[in-house]
Short mmCIF file of C-alpha atoms and ligand atoms in Angstrom, two decimals:
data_model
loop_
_atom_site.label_atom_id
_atom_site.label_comp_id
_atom_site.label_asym_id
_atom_site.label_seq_id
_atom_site.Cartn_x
_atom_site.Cartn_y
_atom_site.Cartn_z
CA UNK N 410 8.93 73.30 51.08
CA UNK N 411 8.27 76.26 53.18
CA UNK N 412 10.57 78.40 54.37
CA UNK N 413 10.79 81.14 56.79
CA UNK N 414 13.78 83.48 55.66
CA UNK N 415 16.75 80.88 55.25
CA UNK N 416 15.22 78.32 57.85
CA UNK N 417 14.25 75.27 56.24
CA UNK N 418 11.13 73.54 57.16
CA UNK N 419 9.24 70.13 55.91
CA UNK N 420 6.49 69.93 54.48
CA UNK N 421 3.39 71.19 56.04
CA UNK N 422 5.58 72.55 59.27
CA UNK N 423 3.67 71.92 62.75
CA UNK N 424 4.13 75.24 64.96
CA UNK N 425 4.16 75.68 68.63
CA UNK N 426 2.21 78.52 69.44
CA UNK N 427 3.41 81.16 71.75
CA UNK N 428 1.38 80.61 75.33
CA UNK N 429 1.89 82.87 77.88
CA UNK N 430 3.25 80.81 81.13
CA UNK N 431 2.94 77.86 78.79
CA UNK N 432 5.48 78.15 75.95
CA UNK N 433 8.90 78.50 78.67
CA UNK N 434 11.96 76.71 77.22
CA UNK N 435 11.34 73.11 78.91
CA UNK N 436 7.77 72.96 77.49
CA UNK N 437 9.38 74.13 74.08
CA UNK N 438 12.15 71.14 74.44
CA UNK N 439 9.56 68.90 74.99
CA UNK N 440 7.35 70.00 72.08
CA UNK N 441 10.66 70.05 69.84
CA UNK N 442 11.30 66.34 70.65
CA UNK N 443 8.02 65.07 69.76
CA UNK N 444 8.14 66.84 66.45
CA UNK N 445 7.41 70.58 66.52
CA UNK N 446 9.21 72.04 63.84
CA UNK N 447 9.25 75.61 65.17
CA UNK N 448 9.11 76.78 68.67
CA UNK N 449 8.02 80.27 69.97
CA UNK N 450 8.54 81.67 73.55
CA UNK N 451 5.19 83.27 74.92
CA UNK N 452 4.80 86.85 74.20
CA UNK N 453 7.42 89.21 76.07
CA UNK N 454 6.59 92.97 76.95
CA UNK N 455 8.63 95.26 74.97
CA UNK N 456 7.96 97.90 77.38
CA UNK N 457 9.46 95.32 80.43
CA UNK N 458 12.48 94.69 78.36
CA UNK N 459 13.74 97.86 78.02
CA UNK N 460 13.08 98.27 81.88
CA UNK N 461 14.84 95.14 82.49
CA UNK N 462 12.52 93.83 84.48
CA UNK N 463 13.43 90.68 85.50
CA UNK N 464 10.50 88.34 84.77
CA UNK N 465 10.81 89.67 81.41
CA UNK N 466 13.96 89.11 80.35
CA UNK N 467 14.03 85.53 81.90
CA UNK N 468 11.73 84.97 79.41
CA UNK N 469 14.41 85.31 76.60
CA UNK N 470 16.40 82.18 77.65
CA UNK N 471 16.88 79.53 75.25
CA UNK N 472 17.99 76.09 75.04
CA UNK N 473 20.33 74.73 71.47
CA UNK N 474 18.05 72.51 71.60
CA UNK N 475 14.70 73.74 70.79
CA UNK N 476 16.02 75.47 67.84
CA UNK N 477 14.51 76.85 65.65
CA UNK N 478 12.89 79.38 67.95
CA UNK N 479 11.24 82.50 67.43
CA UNK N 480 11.21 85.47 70.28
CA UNK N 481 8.07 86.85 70.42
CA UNK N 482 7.54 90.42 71.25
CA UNK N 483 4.77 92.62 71.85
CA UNK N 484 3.96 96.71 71.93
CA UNK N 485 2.56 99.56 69.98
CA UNK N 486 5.42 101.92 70.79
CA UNK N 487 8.14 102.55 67.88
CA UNK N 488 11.03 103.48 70.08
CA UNK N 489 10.44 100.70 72.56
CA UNK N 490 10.00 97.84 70.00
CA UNK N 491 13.41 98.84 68.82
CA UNK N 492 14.65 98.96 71.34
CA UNK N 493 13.38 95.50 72.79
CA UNK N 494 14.05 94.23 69.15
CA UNK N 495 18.29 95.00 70.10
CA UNK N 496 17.72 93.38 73.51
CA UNK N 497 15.96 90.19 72.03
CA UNK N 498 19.01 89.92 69.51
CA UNK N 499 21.79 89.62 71.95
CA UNK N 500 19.62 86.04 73.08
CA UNK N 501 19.95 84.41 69.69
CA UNK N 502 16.99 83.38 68.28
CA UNK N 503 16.58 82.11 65.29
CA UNK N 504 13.41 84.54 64.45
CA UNK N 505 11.14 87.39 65.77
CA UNK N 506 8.14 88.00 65.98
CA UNK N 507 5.94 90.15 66.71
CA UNK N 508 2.34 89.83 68.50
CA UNK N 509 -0.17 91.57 66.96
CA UNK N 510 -3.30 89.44 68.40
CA UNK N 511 -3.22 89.11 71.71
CA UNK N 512 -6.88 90.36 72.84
CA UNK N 513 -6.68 90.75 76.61
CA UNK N 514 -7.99 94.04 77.49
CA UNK N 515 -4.42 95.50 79.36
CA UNK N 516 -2.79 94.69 75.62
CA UNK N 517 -5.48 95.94 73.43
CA UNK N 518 -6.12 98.83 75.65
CA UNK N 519 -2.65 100.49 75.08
CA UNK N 520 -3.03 99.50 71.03
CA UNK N 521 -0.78 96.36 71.54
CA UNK N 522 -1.61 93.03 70.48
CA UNK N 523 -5.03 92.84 68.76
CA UNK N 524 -5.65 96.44 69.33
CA UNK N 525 -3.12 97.14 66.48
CA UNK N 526 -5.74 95.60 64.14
CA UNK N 527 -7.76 98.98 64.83
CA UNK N 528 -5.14 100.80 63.60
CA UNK N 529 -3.64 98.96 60.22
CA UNK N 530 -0.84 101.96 59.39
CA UNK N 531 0.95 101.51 62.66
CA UNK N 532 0.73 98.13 62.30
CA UNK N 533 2.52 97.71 58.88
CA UNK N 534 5.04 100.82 60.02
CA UNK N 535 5.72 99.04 63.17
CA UNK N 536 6.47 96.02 61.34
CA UNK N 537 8.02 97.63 58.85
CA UNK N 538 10.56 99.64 61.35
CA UNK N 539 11.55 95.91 63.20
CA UNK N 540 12.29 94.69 59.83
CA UNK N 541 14.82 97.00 59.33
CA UNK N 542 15.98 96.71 62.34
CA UNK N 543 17.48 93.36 62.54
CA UNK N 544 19.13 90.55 60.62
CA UNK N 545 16.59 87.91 61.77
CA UNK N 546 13.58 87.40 59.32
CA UNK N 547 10.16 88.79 61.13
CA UNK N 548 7.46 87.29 61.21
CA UNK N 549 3.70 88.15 62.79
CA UNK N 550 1.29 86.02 64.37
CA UNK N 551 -2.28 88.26 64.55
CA UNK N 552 -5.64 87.91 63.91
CA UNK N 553 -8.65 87.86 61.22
CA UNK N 554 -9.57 91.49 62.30
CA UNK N 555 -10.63 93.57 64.82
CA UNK N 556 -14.30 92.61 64.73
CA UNK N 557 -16.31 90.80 61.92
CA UNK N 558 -17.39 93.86 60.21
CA UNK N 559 -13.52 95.31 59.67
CA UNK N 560 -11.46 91.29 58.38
CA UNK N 561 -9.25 93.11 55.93
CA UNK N 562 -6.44 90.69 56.63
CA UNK N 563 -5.86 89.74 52.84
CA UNK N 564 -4.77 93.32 52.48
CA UNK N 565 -2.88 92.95 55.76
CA UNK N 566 -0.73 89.90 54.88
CA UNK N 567 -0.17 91.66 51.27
CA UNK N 568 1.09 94.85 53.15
CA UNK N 569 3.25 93.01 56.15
CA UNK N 570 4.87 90.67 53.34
CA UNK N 571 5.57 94.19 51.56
CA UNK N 572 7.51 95.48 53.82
CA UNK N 573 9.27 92.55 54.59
CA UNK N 574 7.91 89.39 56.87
CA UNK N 575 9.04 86.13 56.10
CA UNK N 576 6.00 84.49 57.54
CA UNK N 577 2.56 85.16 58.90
CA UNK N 578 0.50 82.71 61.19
CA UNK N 579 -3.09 83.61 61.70
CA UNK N 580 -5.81 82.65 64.19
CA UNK N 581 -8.74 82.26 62.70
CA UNK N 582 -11.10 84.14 64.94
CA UNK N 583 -11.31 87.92 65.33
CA UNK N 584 -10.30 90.26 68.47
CA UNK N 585 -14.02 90.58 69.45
CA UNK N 586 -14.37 86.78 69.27
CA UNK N 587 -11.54 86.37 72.19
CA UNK N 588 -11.86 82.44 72.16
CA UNK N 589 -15.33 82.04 71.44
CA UNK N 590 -16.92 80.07 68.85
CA UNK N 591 -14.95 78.16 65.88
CA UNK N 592 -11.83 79.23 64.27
CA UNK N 593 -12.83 80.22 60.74
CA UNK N 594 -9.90 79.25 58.42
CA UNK N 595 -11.92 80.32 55.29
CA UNK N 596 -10.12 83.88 54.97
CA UNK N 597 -7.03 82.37 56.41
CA UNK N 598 -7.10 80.53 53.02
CA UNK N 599 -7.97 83.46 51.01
CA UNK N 600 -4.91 85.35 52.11
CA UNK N 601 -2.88 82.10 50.93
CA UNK N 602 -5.19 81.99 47.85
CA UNK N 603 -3.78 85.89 47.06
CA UNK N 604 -1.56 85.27 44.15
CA UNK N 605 0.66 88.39 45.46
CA UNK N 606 1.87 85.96 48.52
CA UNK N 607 4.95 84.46 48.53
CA UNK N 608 5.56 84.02 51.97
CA UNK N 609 4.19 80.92 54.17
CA UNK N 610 0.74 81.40 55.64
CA UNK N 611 0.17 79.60 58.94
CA UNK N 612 -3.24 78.88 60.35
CA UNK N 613 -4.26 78.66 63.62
CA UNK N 614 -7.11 78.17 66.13
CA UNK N 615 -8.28 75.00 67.21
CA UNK N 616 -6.18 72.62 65.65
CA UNK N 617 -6.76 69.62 67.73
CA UNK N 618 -7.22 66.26 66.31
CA UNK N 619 -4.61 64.66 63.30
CA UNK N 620 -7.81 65.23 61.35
CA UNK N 621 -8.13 68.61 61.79
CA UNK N 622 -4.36 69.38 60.69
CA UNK N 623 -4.92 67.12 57.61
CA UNK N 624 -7.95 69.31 57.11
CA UNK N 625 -6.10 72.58 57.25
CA UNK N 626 -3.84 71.44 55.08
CA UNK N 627 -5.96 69.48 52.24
CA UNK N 628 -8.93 71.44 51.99
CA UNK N 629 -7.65 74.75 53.15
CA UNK N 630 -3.98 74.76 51.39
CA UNK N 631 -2.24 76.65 53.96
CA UNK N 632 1.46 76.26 54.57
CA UNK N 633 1.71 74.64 57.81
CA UNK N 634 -0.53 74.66 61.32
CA UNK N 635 0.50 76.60 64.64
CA UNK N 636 -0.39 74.68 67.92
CA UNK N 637 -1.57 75.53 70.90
CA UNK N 638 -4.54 73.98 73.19
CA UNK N 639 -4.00 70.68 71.89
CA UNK N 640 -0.22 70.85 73.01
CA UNK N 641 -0.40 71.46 77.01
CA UNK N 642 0.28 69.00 78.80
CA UNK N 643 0.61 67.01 75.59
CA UNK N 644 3.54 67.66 74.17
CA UNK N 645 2.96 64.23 71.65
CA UNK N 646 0.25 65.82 69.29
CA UNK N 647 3.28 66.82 67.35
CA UNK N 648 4.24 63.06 66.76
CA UNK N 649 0.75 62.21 66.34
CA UNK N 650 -0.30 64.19 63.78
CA UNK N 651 2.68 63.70 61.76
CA UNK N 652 2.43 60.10 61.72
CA UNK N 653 -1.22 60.59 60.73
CA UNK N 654 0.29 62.17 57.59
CA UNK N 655 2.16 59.16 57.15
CA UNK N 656 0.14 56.55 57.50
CA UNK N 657 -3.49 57.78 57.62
CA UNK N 658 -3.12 55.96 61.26
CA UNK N 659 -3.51 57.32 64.62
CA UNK N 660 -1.01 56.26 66.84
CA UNK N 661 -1.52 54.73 70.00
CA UNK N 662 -1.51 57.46 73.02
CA UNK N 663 2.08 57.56 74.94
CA UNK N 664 1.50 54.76 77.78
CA UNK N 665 2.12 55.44 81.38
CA UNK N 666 5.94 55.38 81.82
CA UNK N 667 6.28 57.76 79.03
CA UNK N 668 4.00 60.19 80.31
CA UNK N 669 5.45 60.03 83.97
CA UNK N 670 9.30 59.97 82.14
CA UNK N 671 7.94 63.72 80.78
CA UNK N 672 6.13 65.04 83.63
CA UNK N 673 9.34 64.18 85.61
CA UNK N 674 11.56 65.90 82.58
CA UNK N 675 9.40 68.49 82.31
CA UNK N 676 9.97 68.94 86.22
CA UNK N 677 13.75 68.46 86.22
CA UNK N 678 14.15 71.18 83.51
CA UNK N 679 12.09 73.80 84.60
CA UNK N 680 14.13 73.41 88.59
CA UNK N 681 17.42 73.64 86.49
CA UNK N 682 16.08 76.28 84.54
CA UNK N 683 14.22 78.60 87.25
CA UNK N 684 15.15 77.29 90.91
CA UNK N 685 13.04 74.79 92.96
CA UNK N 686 10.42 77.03 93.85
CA UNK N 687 9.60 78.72 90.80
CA UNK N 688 10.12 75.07 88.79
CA UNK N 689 7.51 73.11 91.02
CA UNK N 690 5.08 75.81 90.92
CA UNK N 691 5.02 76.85 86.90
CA UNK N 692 5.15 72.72 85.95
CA UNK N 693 2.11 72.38 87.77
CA UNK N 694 -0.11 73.08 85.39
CA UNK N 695 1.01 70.64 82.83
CA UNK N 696 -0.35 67.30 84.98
CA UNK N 697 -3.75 67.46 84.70
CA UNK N 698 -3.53 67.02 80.89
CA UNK N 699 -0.27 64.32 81.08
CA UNK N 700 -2.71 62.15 83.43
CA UNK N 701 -6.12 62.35 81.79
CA UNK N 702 -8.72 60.04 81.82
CA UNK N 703 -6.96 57.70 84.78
CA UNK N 704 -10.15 57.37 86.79
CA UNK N 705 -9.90 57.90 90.86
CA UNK N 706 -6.71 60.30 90.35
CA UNK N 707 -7.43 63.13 92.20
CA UNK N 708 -5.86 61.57 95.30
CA UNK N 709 -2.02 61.98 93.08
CA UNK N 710 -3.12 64.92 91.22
CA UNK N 711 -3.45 66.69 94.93
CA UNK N 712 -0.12 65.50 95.82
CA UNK N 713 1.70 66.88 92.93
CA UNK N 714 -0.14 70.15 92.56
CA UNK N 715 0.05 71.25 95.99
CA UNK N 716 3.65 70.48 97.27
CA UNK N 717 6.10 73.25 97.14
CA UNK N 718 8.86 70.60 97.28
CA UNK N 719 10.06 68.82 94.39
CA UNK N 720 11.12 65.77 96.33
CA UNK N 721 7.23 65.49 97.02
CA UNK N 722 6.49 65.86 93.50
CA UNK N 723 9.21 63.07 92.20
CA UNK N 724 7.58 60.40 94.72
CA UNK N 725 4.18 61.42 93.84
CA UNK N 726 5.20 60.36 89.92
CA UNK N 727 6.70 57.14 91.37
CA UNK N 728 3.70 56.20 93.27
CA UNK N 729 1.53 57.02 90.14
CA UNK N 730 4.15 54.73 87.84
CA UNK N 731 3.58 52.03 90.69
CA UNK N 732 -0.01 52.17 91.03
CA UNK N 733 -1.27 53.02 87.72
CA UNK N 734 1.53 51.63 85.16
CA UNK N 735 -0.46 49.43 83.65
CA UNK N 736 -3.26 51.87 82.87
CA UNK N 737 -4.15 52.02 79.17
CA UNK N 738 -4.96 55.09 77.64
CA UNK N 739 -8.24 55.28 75.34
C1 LIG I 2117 -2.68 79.88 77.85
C2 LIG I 2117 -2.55 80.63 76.55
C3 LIG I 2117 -1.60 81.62 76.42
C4 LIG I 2117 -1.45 82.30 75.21
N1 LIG I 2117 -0.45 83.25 75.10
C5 LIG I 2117 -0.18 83.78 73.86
C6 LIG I 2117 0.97 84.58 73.65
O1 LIG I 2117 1.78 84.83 74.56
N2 LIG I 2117 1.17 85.08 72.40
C7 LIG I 2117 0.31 84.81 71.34
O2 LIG I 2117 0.55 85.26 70.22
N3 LIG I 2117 -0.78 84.06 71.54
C8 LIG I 2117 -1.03 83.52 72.74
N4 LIG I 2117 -2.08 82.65 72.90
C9 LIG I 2117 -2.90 82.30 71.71
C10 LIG I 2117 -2.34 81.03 71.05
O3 LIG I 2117 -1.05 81.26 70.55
C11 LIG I 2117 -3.26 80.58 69.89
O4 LIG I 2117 -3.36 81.62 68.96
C12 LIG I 2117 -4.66 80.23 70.37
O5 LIG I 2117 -4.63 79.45 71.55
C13 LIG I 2117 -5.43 79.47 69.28
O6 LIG I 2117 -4.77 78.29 68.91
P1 LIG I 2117 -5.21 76.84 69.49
O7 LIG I 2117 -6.66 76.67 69.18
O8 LIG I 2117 -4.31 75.87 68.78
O9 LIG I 2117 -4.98 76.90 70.97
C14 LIG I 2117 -2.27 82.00 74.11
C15 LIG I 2117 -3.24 81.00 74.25
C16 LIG I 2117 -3.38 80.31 75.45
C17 LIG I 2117 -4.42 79.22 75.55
#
């Protein structure tokens, strides 16, 4: 069984990914009830955190519940990784990690992210520096390469396990790629297939279908598969691919009350968590997917992405549980 530092996991692990505005700790609980194994919070600015800016450190709450969870942190300065890596232990979490994939152009642009991959010696002393750091195993979530002409990642997993990572997860597509074309999990596997690894190896990128976790799995050996797409606004693909491992079955799609019951949840946290205003706006984007494929919806869609006030948003569900409770889901 795979484990990352003294965290136990099962079997072939399912992973949420970090998502920025995505990943926040009632999407996380959500994800951890239907079966996610372990949770990350979207990527946090190093550089905010030691500013204390406010957005960023509200990013660093988390709930018992979701554990474990992994802090994820991003930056290409030394001192201010450290420094974030101190503030980010005072939170709790049961890992960190650090981003080294992210390929929007403000990251990359300052070497952060992705851009690291340009630069593989301040990568691995980066990493190496955080691992020294703190208590908490590290691990790094990052990319094939740069572009297709420079995927070195065998030798980068080799070098980030060497100086001390407890796990790696990998998307398969490289910086240049952004999210274009299909995830390539063939050197994913070859950095698993590196008899000098010990540590789990992840994959990642466009795990979507039961099938296509089995696939990763069987036919590609890795450890366990990080989540992302497939997850918003459908917090069940966690359930649903693990009882495809079971059974070989798919299971039938969560009906209507369930998926009202968690946009509702999903709602009630993120108020408690952030205030009203903040709550209703940030859940919003979660109900297109939890109501997908109901024809004629727009009408309810409307009224629960465009009221600031959750009262609006709570009748809006009930109407949808009245009208459409019967609706079965292909
Ligand atoms: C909305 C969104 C936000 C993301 N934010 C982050 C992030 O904060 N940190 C990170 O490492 N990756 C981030 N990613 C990348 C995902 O973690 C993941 O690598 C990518 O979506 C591929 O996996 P998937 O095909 O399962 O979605 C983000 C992706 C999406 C779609």
């Amino acid at each position: 069984m795979p484990k990352i530092g003294n965290i136990e996991l099962p079997d072939f692990p399912l992973l949420l990914a970090p998502m920025e505005d995505v990943s926040d700790p009632p999407f996380r609980a959500l994800c951890k009830e239907q079966g996610a194994d372990v949770v990350y919070t979207e990527f946090i600015s190093s550089e905010g955190l030691i500013r204390d800016a406010a957005k960023s450190v509200l990013k660093l709450d988390i709930y018992e519940k979701e554990r474990p969870v992994g802090i994820q942190i991003f930056g290409a300065e030394l001192d201010s990784m450290l420094q974030a890596v101190d503030i980010v232990e005072q939170s709790n979490p049961d890992i960190i990690d650090i981003n080294f994939g992210c390929p929007v152009k403000k990251v990359v642009c300052k070497n952060a992210g992705a851009g690291i991959l340009r630069d593989i010696p301040l990568m691995v002393k980066l990493t190496e520096e955080i691992v020294k750091r703190t208590k908490l195993p590290v691990t790094v979530k990052t990319r094939l390469g740069w572009d297709s002409n420079s995927i070195k990642i065998v030798e980068v997993a080799e070098r980030l396990q060497d100086v001390g990572i407890m796990a790696i997860s990998i998307h398969g597509r490289t910086r240049v790629q952004m999210y274009k074309g299909e995830a390539d999990w063939r050197p994913i596997a070859e950095v698993k297939n590196n008899q000098r690894m010990q540590i789990p190896v992840f994959g990642n990128g466009d795990v979507d279908t039961p099938e296509a976790a089995a696939k990763m799995r069987d036919e590609f050996g890795l450890d366990g598969a990080m989540i992302g797409r497939a997850s918003i606004g459908y917090p069940w693909f966690f359930k649903e691919v693990k009882h495809y491992f079971e059974t070989g079955k798919h299971l039938d799609p969560p009906t209507m009350p369930e998926r009202v019951d968690a946009a509702r949840r999903h709602l009630q946290m993120a108020i408690d968590w952030k205030g009203e205003k903040l709550g209703v706006f940030e859940t919003r984007r979660h109900y297109t997917n939890y109501f997908k494929g109901i024809p004629h919806f727009k009408e309810y869609r409307t009224k629960m992405v465009t009221s600031d006030d959750a009262v609006d948003v709570f009748a809006a569900f009930d109407e949808v549980l009245e009208k459409f409770g019967d609706f079965q889901f292909a």
